[in-house]
Structure formats: structure tokens, C-alpha cells
Coordinates of C-alpha atoms and ligand atoms in Angstrom, one line a residue:
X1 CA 0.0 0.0 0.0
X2 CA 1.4 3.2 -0.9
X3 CA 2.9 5.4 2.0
X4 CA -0.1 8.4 1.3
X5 CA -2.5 5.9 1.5
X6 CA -1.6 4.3 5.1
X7 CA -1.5 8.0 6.5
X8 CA -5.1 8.7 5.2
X9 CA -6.0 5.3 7.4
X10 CA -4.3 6.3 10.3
X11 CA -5.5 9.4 10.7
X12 CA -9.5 8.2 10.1
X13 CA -9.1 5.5 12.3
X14 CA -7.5 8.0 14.7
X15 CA -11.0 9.6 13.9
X16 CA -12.7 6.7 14.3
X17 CA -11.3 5.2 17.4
X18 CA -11.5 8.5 19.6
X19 CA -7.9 9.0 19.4
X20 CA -8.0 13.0 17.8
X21 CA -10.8 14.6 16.8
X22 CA -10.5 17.9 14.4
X23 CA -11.1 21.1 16.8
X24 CA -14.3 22.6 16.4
X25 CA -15.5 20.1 14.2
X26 CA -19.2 20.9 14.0
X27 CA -18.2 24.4 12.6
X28 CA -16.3 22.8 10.3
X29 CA -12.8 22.7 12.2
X30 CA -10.2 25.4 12.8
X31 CA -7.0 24.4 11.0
X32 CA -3.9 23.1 12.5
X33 CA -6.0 22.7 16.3
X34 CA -7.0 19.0 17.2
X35 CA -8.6 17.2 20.1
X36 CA -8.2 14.2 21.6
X37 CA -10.6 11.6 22.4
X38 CA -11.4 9.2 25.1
X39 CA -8.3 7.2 23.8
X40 CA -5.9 9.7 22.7
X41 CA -5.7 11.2 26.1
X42 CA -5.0 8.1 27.6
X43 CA -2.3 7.4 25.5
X44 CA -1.0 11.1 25.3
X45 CA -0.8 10.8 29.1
X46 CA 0.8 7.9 29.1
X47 CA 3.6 9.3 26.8
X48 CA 3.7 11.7 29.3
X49 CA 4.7 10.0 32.2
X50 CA 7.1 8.0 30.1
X51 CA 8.7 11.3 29.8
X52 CA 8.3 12.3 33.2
X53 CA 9.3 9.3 34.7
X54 CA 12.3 9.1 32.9
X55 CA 13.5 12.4 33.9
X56 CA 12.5 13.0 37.2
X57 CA 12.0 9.9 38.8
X58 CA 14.9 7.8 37.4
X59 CA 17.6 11.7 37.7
X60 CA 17.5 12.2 41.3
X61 CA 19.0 15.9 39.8
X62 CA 16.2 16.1 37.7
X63 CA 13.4 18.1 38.9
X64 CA 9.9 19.5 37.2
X65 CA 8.2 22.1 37.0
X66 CA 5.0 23.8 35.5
X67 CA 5.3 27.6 34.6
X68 CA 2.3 29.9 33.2
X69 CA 1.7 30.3 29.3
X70 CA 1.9 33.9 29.6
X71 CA 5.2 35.7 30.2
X72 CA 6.4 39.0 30.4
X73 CA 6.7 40.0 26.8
X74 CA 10.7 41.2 27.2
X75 CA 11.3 37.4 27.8
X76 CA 10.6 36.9 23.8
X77 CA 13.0 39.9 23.1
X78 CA 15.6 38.5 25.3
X79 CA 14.9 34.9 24.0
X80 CA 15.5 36.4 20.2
X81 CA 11.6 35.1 19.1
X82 CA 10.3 38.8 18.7
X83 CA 13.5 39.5 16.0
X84 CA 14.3 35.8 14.7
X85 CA 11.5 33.4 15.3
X86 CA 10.6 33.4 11.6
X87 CA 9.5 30.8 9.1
X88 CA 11.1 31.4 5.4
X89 CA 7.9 31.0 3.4
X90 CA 7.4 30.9 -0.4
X91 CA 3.9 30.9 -2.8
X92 CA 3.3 28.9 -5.6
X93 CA 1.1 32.0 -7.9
X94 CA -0.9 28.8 -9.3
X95 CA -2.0 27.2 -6.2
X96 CA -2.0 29.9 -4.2
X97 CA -0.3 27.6 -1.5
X98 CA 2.2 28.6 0.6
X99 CA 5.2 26.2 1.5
X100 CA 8.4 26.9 3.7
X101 CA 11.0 27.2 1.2
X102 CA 13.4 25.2 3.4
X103 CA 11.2 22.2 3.6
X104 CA 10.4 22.3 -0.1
X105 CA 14.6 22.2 -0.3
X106 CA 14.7 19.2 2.4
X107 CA 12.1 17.1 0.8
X108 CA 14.2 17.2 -2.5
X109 CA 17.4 16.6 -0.9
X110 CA 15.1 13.2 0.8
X111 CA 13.8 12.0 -2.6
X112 CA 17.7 12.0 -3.9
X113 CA 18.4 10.3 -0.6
X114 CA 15.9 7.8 -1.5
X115 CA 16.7 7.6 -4.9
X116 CA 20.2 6.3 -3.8
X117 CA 18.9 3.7 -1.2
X118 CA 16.7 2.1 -3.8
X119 CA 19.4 1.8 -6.1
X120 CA 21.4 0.2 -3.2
X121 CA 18.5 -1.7 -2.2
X122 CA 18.5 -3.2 -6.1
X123 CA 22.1 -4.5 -6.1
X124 CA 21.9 -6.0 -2.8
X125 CA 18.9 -8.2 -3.9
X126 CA 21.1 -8.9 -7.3
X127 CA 23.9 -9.6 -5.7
X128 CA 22.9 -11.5 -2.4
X129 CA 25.7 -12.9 -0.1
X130 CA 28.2 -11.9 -2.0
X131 CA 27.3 -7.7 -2.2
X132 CA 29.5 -4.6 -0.3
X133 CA 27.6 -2.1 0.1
X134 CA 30.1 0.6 1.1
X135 CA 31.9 -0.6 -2.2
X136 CA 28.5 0.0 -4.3
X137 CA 28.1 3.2 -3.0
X138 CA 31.7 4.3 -3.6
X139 CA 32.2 3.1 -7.1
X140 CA 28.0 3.0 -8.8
X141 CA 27.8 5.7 -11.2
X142 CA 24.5 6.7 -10.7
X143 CA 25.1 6.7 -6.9
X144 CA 27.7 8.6 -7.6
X145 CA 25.9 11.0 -9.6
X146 CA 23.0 11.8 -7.3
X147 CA 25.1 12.0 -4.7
X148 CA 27.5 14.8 -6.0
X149 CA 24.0 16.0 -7.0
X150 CA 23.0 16.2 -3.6
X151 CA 25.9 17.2 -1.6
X152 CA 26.3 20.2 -4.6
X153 CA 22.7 21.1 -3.4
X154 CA 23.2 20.8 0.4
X155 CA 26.0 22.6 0.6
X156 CA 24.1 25.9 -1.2
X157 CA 21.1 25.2 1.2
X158 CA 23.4 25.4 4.3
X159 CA 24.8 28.1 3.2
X160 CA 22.0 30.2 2.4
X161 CA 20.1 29.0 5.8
X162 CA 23.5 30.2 7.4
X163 CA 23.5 33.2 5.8
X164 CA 19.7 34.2 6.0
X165 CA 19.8 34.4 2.5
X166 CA 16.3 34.1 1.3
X167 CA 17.4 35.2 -2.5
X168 CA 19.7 32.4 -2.4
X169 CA 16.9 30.1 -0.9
X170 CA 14.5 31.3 -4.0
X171 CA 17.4 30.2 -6.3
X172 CA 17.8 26.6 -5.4
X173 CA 14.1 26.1 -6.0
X174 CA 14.3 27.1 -9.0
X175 CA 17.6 25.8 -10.4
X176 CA 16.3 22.1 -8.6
X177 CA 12.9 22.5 -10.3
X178 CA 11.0 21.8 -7.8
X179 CA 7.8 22.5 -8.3
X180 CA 4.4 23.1 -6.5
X181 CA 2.9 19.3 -5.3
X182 CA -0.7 20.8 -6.3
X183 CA -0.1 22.9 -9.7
X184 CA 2.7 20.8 -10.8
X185 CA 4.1 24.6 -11.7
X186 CA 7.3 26.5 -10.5
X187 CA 5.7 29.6 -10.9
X188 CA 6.9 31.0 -7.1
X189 CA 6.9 34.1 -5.6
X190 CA 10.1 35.6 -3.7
X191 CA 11.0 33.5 -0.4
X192 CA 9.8 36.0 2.6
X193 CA 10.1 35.9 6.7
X194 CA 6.7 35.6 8.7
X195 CA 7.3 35.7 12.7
X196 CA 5.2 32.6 14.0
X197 CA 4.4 34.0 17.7
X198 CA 0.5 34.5 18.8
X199 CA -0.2 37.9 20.7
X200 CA -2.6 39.0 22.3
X201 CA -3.3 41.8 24.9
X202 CA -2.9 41.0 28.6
X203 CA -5.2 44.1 30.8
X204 CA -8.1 46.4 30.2
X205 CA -7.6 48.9 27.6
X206 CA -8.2 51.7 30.0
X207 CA -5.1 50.7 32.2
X208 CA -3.4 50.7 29.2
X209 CA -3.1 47.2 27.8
X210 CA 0.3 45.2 27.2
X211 CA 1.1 43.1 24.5
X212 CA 1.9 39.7 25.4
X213 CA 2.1 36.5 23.5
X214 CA 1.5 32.7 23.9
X215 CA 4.3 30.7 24.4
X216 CA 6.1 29.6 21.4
X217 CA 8.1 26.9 23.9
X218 CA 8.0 26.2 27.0
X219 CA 12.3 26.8 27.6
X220 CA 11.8 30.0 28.4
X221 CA 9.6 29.4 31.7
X222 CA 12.5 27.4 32.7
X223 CA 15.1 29.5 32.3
X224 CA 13.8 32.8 34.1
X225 CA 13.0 30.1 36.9
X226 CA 16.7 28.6 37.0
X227 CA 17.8 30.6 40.1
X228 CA 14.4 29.9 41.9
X229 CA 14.6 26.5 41.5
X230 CA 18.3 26.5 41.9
X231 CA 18.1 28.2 45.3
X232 CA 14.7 26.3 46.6
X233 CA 15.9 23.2 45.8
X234 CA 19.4 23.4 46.5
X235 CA 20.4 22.0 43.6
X236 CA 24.3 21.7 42.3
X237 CA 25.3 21.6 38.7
X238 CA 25.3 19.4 36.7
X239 CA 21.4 19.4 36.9
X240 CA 18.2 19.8 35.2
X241 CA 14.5 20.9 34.9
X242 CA 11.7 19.4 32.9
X243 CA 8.2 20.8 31.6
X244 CA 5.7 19.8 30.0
X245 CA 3.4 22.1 28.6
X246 CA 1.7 24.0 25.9
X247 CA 3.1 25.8 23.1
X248 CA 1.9 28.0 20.3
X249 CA 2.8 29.2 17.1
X250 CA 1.2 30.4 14.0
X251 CA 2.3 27.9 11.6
X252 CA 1.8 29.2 8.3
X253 CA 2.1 26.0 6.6
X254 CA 0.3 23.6 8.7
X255 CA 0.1 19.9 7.1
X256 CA -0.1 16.7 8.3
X257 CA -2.6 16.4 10.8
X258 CA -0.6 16.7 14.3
X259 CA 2.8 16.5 12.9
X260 CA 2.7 20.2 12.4
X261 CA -0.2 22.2 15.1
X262 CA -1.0 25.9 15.7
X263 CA -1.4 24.6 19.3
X264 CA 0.8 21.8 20.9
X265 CA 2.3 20.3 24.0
X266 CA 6.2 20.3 24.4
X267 CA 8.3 18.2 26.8
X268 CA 11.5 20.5 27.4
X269 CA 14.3 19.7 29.9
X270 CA 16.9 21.8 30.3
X271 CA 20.6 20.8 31.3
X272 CA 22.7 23.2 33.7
X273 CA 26.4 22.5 33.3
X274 CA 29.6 24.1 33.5
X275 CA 31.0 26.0 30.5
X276 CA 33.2 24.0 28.6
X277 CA 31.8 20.5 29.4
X278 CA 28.6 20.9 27.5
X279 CA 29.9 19.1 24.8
X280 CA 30.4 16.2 26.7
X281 CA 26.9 16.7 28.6
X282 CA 25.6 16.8 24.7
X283 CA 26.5 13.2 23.6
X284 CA 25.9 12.1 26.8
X285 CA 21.9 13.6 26.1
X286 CA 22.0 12.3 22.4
X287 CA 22.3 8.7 23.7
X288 CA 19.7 8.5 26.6
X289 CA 17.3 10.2 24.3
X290 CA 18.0 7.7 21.8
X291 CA 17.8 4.9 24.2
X292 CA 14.3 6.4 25.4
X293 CA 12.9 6.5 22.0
X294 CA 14.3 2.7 20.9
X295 CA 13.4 1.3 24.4
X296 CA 9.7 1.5 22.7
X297 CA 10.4 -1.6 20.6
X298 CA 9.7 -0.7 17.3
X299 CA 12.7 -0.8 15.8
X300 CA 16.1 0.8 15.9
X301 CA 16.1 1.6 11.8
X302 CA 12.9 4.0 12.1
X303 CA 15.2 6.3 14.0
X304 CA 18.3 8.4 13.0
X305 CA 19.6 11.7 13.9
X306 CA 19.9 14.4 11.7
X307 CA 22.2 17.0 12.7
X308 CA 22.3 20.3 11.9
X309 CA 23.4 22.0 9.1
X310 CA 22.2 25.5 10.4
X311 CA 22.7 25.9 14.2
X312 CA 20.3 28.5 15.8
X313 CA 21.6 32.0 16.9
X314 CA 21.7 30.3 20.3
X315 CA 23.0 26.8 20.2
X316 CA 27.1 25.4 19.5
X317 CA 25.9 22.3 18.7
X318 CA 22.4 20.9 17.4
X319 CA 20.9 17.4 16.1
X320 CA 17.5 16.1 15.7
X321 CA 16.1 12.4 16.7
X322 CA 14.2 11.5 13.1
X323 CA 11.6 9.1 13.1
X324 CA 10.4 7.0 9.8
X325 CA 6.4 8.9 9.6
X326 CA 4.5 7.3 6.5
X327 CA 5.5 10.3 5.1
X328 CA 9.5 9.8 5.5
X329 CA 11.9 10.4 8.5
X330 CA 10.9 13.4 10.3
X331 CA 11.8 15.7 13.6
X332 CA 10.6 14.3 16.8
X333 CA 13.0 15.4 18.9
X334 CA 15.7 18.4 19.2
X335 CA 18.6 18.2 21.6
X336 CA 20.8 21.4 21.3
X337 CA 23.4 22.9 23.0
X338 CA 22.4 26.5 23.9
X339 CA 25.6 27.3 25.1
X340 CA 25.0 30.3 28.1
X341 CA 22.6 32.4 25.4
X342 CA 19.2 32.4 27.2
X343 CA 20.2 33.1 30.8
X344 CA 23.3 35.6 29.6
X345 CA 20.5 37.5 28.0
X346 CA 17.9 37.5 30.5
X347 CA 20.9 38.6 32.8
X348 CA 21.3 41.7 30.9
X349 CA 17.4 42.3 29.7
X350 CA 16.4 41.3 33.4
X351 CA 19.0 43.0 35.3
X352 CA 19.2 40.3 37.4
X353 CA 22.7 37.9 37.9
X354 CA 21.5 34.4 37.3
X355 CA 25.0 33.0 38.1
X356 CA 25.8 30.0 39.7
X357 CA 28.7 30.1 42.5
X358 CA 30.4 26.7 42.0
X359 CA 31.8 25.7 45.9
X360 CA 33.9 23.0 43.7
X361 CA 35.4 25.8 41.6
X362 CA 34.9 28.8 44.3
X363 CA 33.7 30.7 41.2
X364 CA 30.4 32.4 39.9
X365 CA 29.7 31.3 36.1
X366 CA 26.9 31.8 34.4
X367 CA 26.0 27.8 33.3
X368 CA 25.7 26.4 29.8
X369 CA 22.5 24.5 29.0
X370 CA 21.8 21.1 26.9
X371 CA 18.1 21.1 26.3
X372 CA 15.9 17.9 25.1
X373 CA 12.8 18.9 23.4
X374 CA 10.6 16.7 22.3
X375 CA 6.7 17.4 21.0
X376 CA 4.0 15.5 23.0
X377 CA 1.7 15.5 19.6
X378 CA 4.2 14.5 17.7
X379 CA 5.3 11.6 19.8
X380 CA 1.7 10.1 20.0
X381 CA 1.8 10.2 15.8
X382 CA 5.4 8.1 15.4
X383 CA 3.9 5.9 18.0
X384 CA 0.6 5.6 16.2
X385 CA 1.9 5.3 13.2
X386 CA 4.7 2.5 14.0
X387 CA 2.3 0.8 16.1
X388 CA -0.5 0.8 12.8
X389 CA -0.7 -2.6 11.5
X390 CA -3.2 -4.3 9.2
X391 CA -2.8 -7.8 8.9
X392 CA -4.6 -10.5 6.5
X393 CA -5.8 -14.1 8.9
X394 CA -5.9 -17.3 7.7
X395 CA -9.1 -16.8 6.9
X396 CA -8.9 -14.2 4.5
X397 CA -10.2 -11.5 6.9
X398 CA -8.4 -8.3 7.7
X399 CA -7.6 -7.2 11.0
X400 CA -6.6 -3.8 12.1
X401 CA -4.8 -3.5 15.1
X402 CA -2.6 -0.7 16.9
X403 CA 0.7 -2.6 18.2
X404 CA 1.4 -0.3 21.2
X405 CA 3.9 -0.9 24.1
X406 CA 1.3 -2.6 26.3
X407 CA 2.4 0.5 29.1
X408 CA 1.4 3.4 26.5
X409 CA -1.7 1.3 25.8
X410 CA -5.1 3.4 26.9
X411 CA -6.6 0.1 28.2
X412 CA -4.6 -2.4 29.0
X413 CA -7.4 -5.5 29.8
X414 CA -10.4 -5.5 27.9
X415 CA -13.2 -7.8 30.3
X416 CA -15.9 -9.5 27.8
X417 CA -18.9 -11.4 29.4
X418 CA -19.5 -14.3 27.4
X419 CA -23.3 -13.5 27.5
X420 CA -25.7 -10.4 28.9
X421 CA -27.0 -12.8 31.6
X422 CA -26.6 -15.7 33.5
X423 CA -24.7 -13.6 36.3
X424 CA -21.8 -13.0 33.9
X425 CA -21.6 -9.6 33.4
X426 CA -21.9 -9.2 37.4
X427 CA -18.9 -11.1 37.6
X428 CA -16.8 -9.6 34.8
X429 CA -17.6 -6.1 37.2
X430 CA -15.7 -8.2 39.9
X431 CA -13.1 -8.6 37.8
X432 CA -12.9 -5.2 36.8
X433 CA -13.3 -4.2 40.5
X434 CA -10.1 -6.2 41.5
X435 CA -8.2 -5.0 39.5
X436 CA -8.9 -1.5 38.4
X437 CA -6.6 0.1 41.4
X438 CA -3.9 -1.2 39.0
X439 CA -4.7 -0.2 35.7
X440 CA -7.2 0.6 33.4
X441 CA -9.7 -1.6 32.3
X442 CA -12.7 -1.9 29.8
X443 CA -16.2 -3.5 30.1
X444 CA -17.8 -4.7 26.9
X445 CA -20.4 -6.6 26.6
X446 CA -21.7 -5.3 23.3
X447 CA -21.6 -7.7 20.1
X448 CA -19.9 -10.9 19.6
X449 CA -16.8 -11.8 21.4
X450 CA -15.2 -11.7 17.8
X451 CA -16.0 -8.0 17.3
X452 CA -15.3 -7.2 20.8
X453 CA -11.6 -8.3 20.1
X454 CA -11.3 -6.2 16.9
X455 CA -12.5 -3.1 18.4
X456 CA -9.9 -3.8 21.2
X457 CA -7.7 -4.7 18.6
X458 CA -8.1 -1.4 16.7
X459 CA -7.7 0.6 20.2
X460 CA -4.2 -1.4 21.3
X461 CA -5.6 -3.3 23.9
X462 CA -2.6 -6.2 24.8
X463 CA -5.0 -8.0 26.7
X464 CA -8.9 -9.0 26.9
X465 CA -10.5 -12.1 29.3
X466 CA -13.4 -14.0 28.7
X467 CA -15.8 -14.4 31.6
X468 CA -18.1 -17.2 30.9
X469 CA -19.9 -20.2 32.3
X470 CA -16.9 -22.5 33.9
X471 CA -15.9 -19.0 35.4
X472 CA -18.7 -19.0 37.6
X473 CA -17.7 -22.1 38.4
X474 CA -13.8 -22.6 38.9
X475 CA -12.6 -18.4 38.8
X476 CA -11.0 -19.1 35.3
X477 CA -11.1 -16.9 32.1
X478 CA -9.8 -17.5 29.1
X479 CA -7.2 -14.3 28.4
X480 CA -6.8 -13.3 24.9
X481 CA -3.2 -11.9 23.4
X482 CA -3.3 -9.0 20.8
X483 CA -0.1 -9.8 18.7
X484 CA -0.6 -13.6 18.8
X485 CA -4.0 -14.0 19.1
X486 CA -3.6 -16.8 21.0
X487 CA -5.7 -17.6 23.8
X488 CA -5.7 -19.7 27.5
X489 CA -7.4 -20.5 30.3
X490 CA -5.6 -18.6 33.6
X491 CA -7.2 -18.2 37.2
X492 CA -8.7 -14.5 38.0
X493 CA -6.1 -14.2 40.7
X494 CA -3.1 -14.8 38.8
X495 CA -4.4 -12.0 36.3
X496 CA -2.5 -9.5 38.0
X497 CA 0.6 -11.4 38.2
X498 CA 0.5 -12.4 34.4
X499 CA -0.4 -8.8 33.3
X500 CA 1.0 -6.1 36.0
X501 CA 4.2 -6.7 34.7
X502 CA 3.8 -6.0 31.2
X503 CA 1.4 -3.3 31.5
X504 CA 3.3 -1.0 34.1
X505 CA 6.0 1.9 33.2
X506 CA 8.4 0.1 35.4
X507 CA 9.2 -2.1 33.1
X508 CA 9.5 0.0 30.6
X509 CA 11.5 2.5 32.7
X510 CA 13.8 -0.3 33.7
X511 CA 14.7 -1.6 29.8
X512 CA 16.4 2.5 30.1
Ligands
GAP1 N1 12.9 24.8 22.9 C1 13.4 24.4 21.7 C2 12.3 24.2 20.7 O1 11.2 24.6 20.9 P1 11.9 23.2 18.3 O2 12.7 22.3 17.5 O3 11.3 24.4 17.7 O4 12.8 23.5 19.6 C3 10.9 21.2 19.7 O5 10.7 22.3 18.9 C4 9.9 20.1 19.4 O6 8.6 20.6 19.5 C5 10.0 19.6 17.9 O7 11.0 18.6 17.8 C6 8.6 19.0 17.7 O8 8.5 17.7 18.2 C7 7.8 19.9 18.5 N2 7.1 20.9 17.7 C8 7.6 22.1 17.2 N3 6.8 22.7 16.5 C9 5.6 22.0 16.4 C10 4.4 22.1 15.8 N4 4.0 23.2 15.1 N5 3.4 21.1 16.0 C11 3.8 20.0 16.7 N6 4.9 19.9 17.3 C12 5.9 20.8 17.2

């Protein structure tokens, strides 16, 4: 099935499965904002805590906290968002679409990328046993080719990103030909800045109202906290503090359903370090993020770094943590080195020292910062998306099921009376009573057990019991496994023993 194709179903059956609904649907949606459903904040939470936990709990020098959305407007001068938080953004005059020039440049660099795998991808399956890859990809002509084609190109982009160069930018659309995806035309307009921050005005107009704006990232509410968290909690460098929290920016080009939002949730933990070691503190990030990410199961080749080729005004050192989206490898996750930037400038737009006094070193510094930034929204769509799977039984029929981590799952035990009577559904509620201090659990008694299965199925559910005649009898069920299908008879008071295990973040936590 073609890559388009498996999106569209993921994002209905996100529909369809109250995982995300479109915001303000019945008047037909506002662009960019989405809901979630009954599910989707079950297994947005429980991304959450994954996060959380893995910070907080398991970093005894790791500690949270939960600033306001609003801030005091010279935050985002001293931040650099009121003078450089800007999208380069290009129109096609056919479509009247507008695209961000560097992602129209990004995508084509990707396609030569692929073009290059495929052809790799070819020889191996010619050549079986007996093929060397790094051979084939030094000595192939057409690998060759495309890749001087690309690096040629890459090294232009970086350049003109580096430069702010949006002429530049303009150029290398049109000597790569790329066109428009909906005209087919390269008929575009000059490259241009927009600044993506929301405003809005914070007081009655009489008392003379200030300008404020909505967070475009929730850094910033660390950062003017460092001292007060520093000082409260006593805490000694090297350590850190996490958020999680909403963030908003007016995306001009807002595709993909929750890939890219007007309105989103960022996870953000900030690194305090001495100056000089940040380096080291850097790759030291890189890898437990990576490990965090992998730890899910899916599959190390889905992810991949991608550092950067244009490092922010504030950062020595940048990378993103790429997953493979149906619609090719994408940013999930920044980790950058912000060197002393943000609290050196709130220092001098503040007033305020927000130094550290080392007693190791007897010295005040002002500390360098790694940060790990990873979108909530974003998160919850690699996970859907890898977790996807439609499969074809033996006989013939399709099933649909989402192959979460059973501890991201919404519900981890579906409980299915055989029949509406009989005393069965009172004693499925028994089970459901024994064990819903633990975690969650759904009732169903709706349809056959068959259907009841694919609609767990189709929701992630790693676990469903039977309750039916002999269980009245002997305290048995028969418990049903999502990836195998495959189905036994256990006691009702060995459920929690068989399941707890799987099911709770401490296992998952512990695989860190
Ligand atoms: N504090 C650093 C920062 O905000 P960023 O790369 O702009 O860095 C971090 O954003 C993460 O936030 C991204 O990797 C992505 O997961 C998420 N994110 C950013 N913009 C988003 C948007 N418009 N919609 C959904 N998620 C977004």
C-alpha cells in the first residue's frame, strides 16, 4: 500500500477510534488545532509519564516544573523570538499555497536520498551474499551521480540558511525545479520571513493594555526560573528541569494532521552545566534520548539523527532524533546545545545575575545548557503510526490492530462477558473491580466476542478475558493476546501477576 494511503488510514481511524478529533468540528474545524478523544488522552498521558518518569524519577538531579503560558513580553525579546523566530515562506502563484521554502529544499534533498537507497536496495537483492555495500556506493555511477547532485545542493542550502539568504533560498528552488505538489508549476513568488508567535493583549484597555504573547516553547519558563529552583531546591550543577506544557505558534504551513499544530504540547528539559563540558553533557543527552525512544520496541532503523546544518543564533551544537512517519523520516526530537545564550541574555534584559557560585570551583559562572525537546503531539503520531498494522488471517479476513507498548496502551485489559446474563456480566464487574486500582480496564459486553476483540484490537488493547460459564464455576477466564491471538485458560487471581508486569512503566522504565 502506498505510504499516502496508510496515512489517510491512520489518521481516520484516529478519527474513528476517539484518538484525535478535528477542533471545532461541527463548525467545520479550525485548521492546524485538534482534540483528543477518550483514547488519545489516555495514550497522550501515558507518553507523558514516560517522559516524566524518565527524567524526574529515574535523575534524582532532575526536577519539574509547571510555569504559566503567559510571560512578560521582554522574555521573547531577550529569547531572540520577537526578532528571529521566523519561518522562510514561499507561494506557488498557481496554487496559491504557501510552502516553507526550506522544507520544499529538504524534501528534495530526501527523494535523492531515496533515490540512492533504492538503487542500493537493487544490487543488494542482485547480488545476495556476496554484495559490499560501502563498495556500491563508492564506485556505482549513478550513486555517484546523485550524490555529488546532492551534496552540490546541500552545501548551497546550508549556506544560504546560514546566511539568511532568502534570494539564495528562492534560487535553489528554482535551479532544482522543484515545483508546487498541487499545480505541478514552478511559478513562485520571492522567499519571505513571517514571525510565528500569537499575541494577544494582557489588561483592560483603560489601564493601558500590554502586549503579550503565547508561548512559542516552554524553555523560556525554565530558564527565568533557573535561580528559583536552583536556590529552593538546592540543587548543584550538573542538573536539570523538565516541563511539560503547551506551546503556540502560528504555523503558516500547517500539514499533516498533528505533525505540524497551531497549538501543541512540548516536553522540554533543560541541562545546567559548566561552561566547557557541554559538549560532553551533549552526547551524553543524544544517547539516553535515543535509548528512550528505541526502548519502545519498534525498531532501531525507524530512527536516525539528523544534525544540523544551520545551528540556531543560540546553540554550539544541534541534532535532531528523526523518526520514519509514513510520510518519510521526520523531527521528533531536538537536543541542542544553547551554550550560556538564554540566561546571559535574561541577565542583561532582566537586570538580574542568574549565576551560579560553583563551591567545587569557588567561582560564579553563568552555566551552559543542553536542552531535550521533544513534542508530545508529535510523539503520539510516530507511535501511532509505527504501532499501525493491518494484517490479513488465515481466513482471508483483515484485522486492524494498533501494536502499542502494552504500558502506552489506553486500556490495558479489555473484560468481555460471554453473555448479557446468567450472572456473567456481574462477575466480569468483579473482575474489573479487582483490579482497576492497578490499571485501566474496559467493560464490553456489546456484540460478539469476535467483534469485541477487533475493536480492542483497533484501540491497542494487549489484553482481553473472557468471563463465561466455567468462570462462575472454577474463577478461570480465558485471556486473549493481541499480537498472537492466542488464547488460555488462567485463574482470575493470577491476572494481575501475568499482566501487571507487562502493563506498568516500570518495566518499561527499567529496559532505560
Ligand atoms: N525549545 C526548543 C524548541 O522549541 P523546536 O525544534 O522548535 O525547539 C521542539 O521544537 C519540538 O517541538 C520539535 O522537535 C517537535 O517535536 C515539537 N514541535 C515544534 N513545532 C511543532 C508544531 N508546530 N506542531 C507540533 N509539534 C511541534
Amino acid at each position: 500500500m502506498a505510504q499516502e494511503d496508510v496515512f489517510k488510514k491512520i489518521v481516520s481511524h484516529c478519527k474513528e477510534y476517539g484518538f484525535v478529533f478535528q477542533s471545532s468540528e461541527i463548525y467545520d474545524g479550525l485548521s492546524a488545532v485538534y482534540d483528543y478523544g477518550q483514547m488519545g488522552v489516555e495514550l497522550k498521558n501515558n507518553i507523558k509519564k514516560y517522559w516524566w518518569d524518565s527524567m524526574v524519577l529515574l535523575n534524582d538531579n532532575v526536577v519539574g516544573i509547571d510555569s504559566a503560558i503567559f510571560m512578560h513580553p521582554t522574555i521573547w525579546k531577550a529569547s531572540g523570538h520577537v526578532d528571529a523566530f521566523n519561518d522562510p515562506l514561499i507561494d506557488n502563484k498557481d496554487s496559491k499555497k504557501r510552502y516553507r521554502a526550506d522544507v520544499l529544499i529538504e524534501d528534495y534533498l530526501a527523494k535523492i536520498d531515496e533515490k540512492i537507497d533504492k538503487e542500493v536496495e537493487k544490487a543488494a537483492k542482485r547480488f545476495g551474499d556476496s554484495f559490499d555495500e560501502a563498495m556500491f556506493r563508492e564506485t556505482n555511477p549513478r550513486v555517484l551521480e546523485n550524490k555529488a547532485k546532492r551534496d552540490e545542493v546541500h552545501t548551497r542550502f546550508a549556506k544560504a540558511l546560514n546566511d539568511s539568504n532568502l534570494e539564495e533560498l528562492r534560487n535553489i528552488i528554482v535551479d532544482c525545479e522543484i515545483v508546487d505538489p498541487i499545480s505541478g508549476t514552478r511559478n513562485w513568488t520571492e522567499v519571505r520571513q513571517f514571525n510565528l508567535m500569537f499575541a494577544t493583549e494582557m489588561g483592560s484597555t483603560a489601564d493601558g493594555a500590554m502586549k503579550v504573547y503565547l508561548r512559542p516553547e516552554t524553555a523560556q519558563g525554565i530558564f527565568v526560573n533557573f535561580l528559583n529552583v536552583q536556590k529552593t531546591g538546592r540543587m548543584k550543577i550538573p542538573f536539570g528541569i523538565a516541563q511539560i506544557g503547551k506551546a503556540f505558534r502560528n504555523e503558516i504551513v500547517a500539514r499533516q494532521f498533528i505533525f505540524r499544530m497551531r497549538e501543541f504540547e512540548q516536553m522540554e528539559m533543560q541541562f545546567f552545566v559548566r561552561p566547557g563540558e557541554e559538549l560532553e553533557w551533549f552526547a551524553k543527552w543524544k544517547d539516553v534520548r535515543m535509548k528512550w525512544h528505541k526502548a519502545l520496541g519498534f525498531g532501531d532503523k525507524k530512527y536516525r539523527f539528523h544534525d544540523h546544518d544551520k545551528l540556531a543564533h543560540y546553540a554550539n551544537a544541534a541534532t535532531d532524533i528523526e523518526f520514519e512517519m509514513p510520510f518519510g523520516f521526520k523531527e521528533v526530537e531536538g537536543i541542542h546545545s544553547r551554550t550560556d545564550f538564554d540566561l546571559g541574555s535574561h541577565e542583561q534584559y532582566s537586570g538580574k545575575k542568574l549565576q551560579y557560585f560553583d563551591p567545587e570551583l569557588n567561582k560564579s559562572y553563568t552555566p551552559y545548557v543542553i536542552e531535550t525537546s521533544i513534542g508530545v503531539d508529535r510523539m503520539f503520531l510516530s507511535t501511532v503510526s509505527a504501532a499501525y498494522t493491518e494484517e490479513t488471517l488465515e481466513n482471508g479476513e483483515t484485522r486492524v490492530v494498533l501494536k502499542l507498548p502494552a504500558p502506552l496502551a489506553p486500556i490495558k485489559l479489555g473484560v468481555f462477558p460471554l453473555v448479557k446474563k446468567d450472572g456473567l456480566p456481574e462477575k466480569a464487574r468483579e473482575v474489573i473491580d479487582s483490579l482497576k486500582f492497578d490499571f485501566k480496564c474496559q467493560y464490553d459486553e456489546k456484540d460478539s466476542i469476535g467483534k469485541r476483540y477487533r475493536r480492542s484490537d483497533a484501540i491497542g488493547t494487549p489484553y482481553c478475558v473472557t468471563v463465561d460459564h466455567q468462570t462462575l464455576e472454577d474463577n478461570t477466564v480465558t485471556i486473549r493476546y493481541r499480537d498472537t491471538m492466542e488464547q488460555e485458560r488462567v485463574a482470575i487471581d493470577k491476572l494481575a501477576e501475568i499482566i501487571g508486569d507487562k502493563v506498568s512503566m516500570k518495566g518499561l522504565l527499567k529496559s532505560l
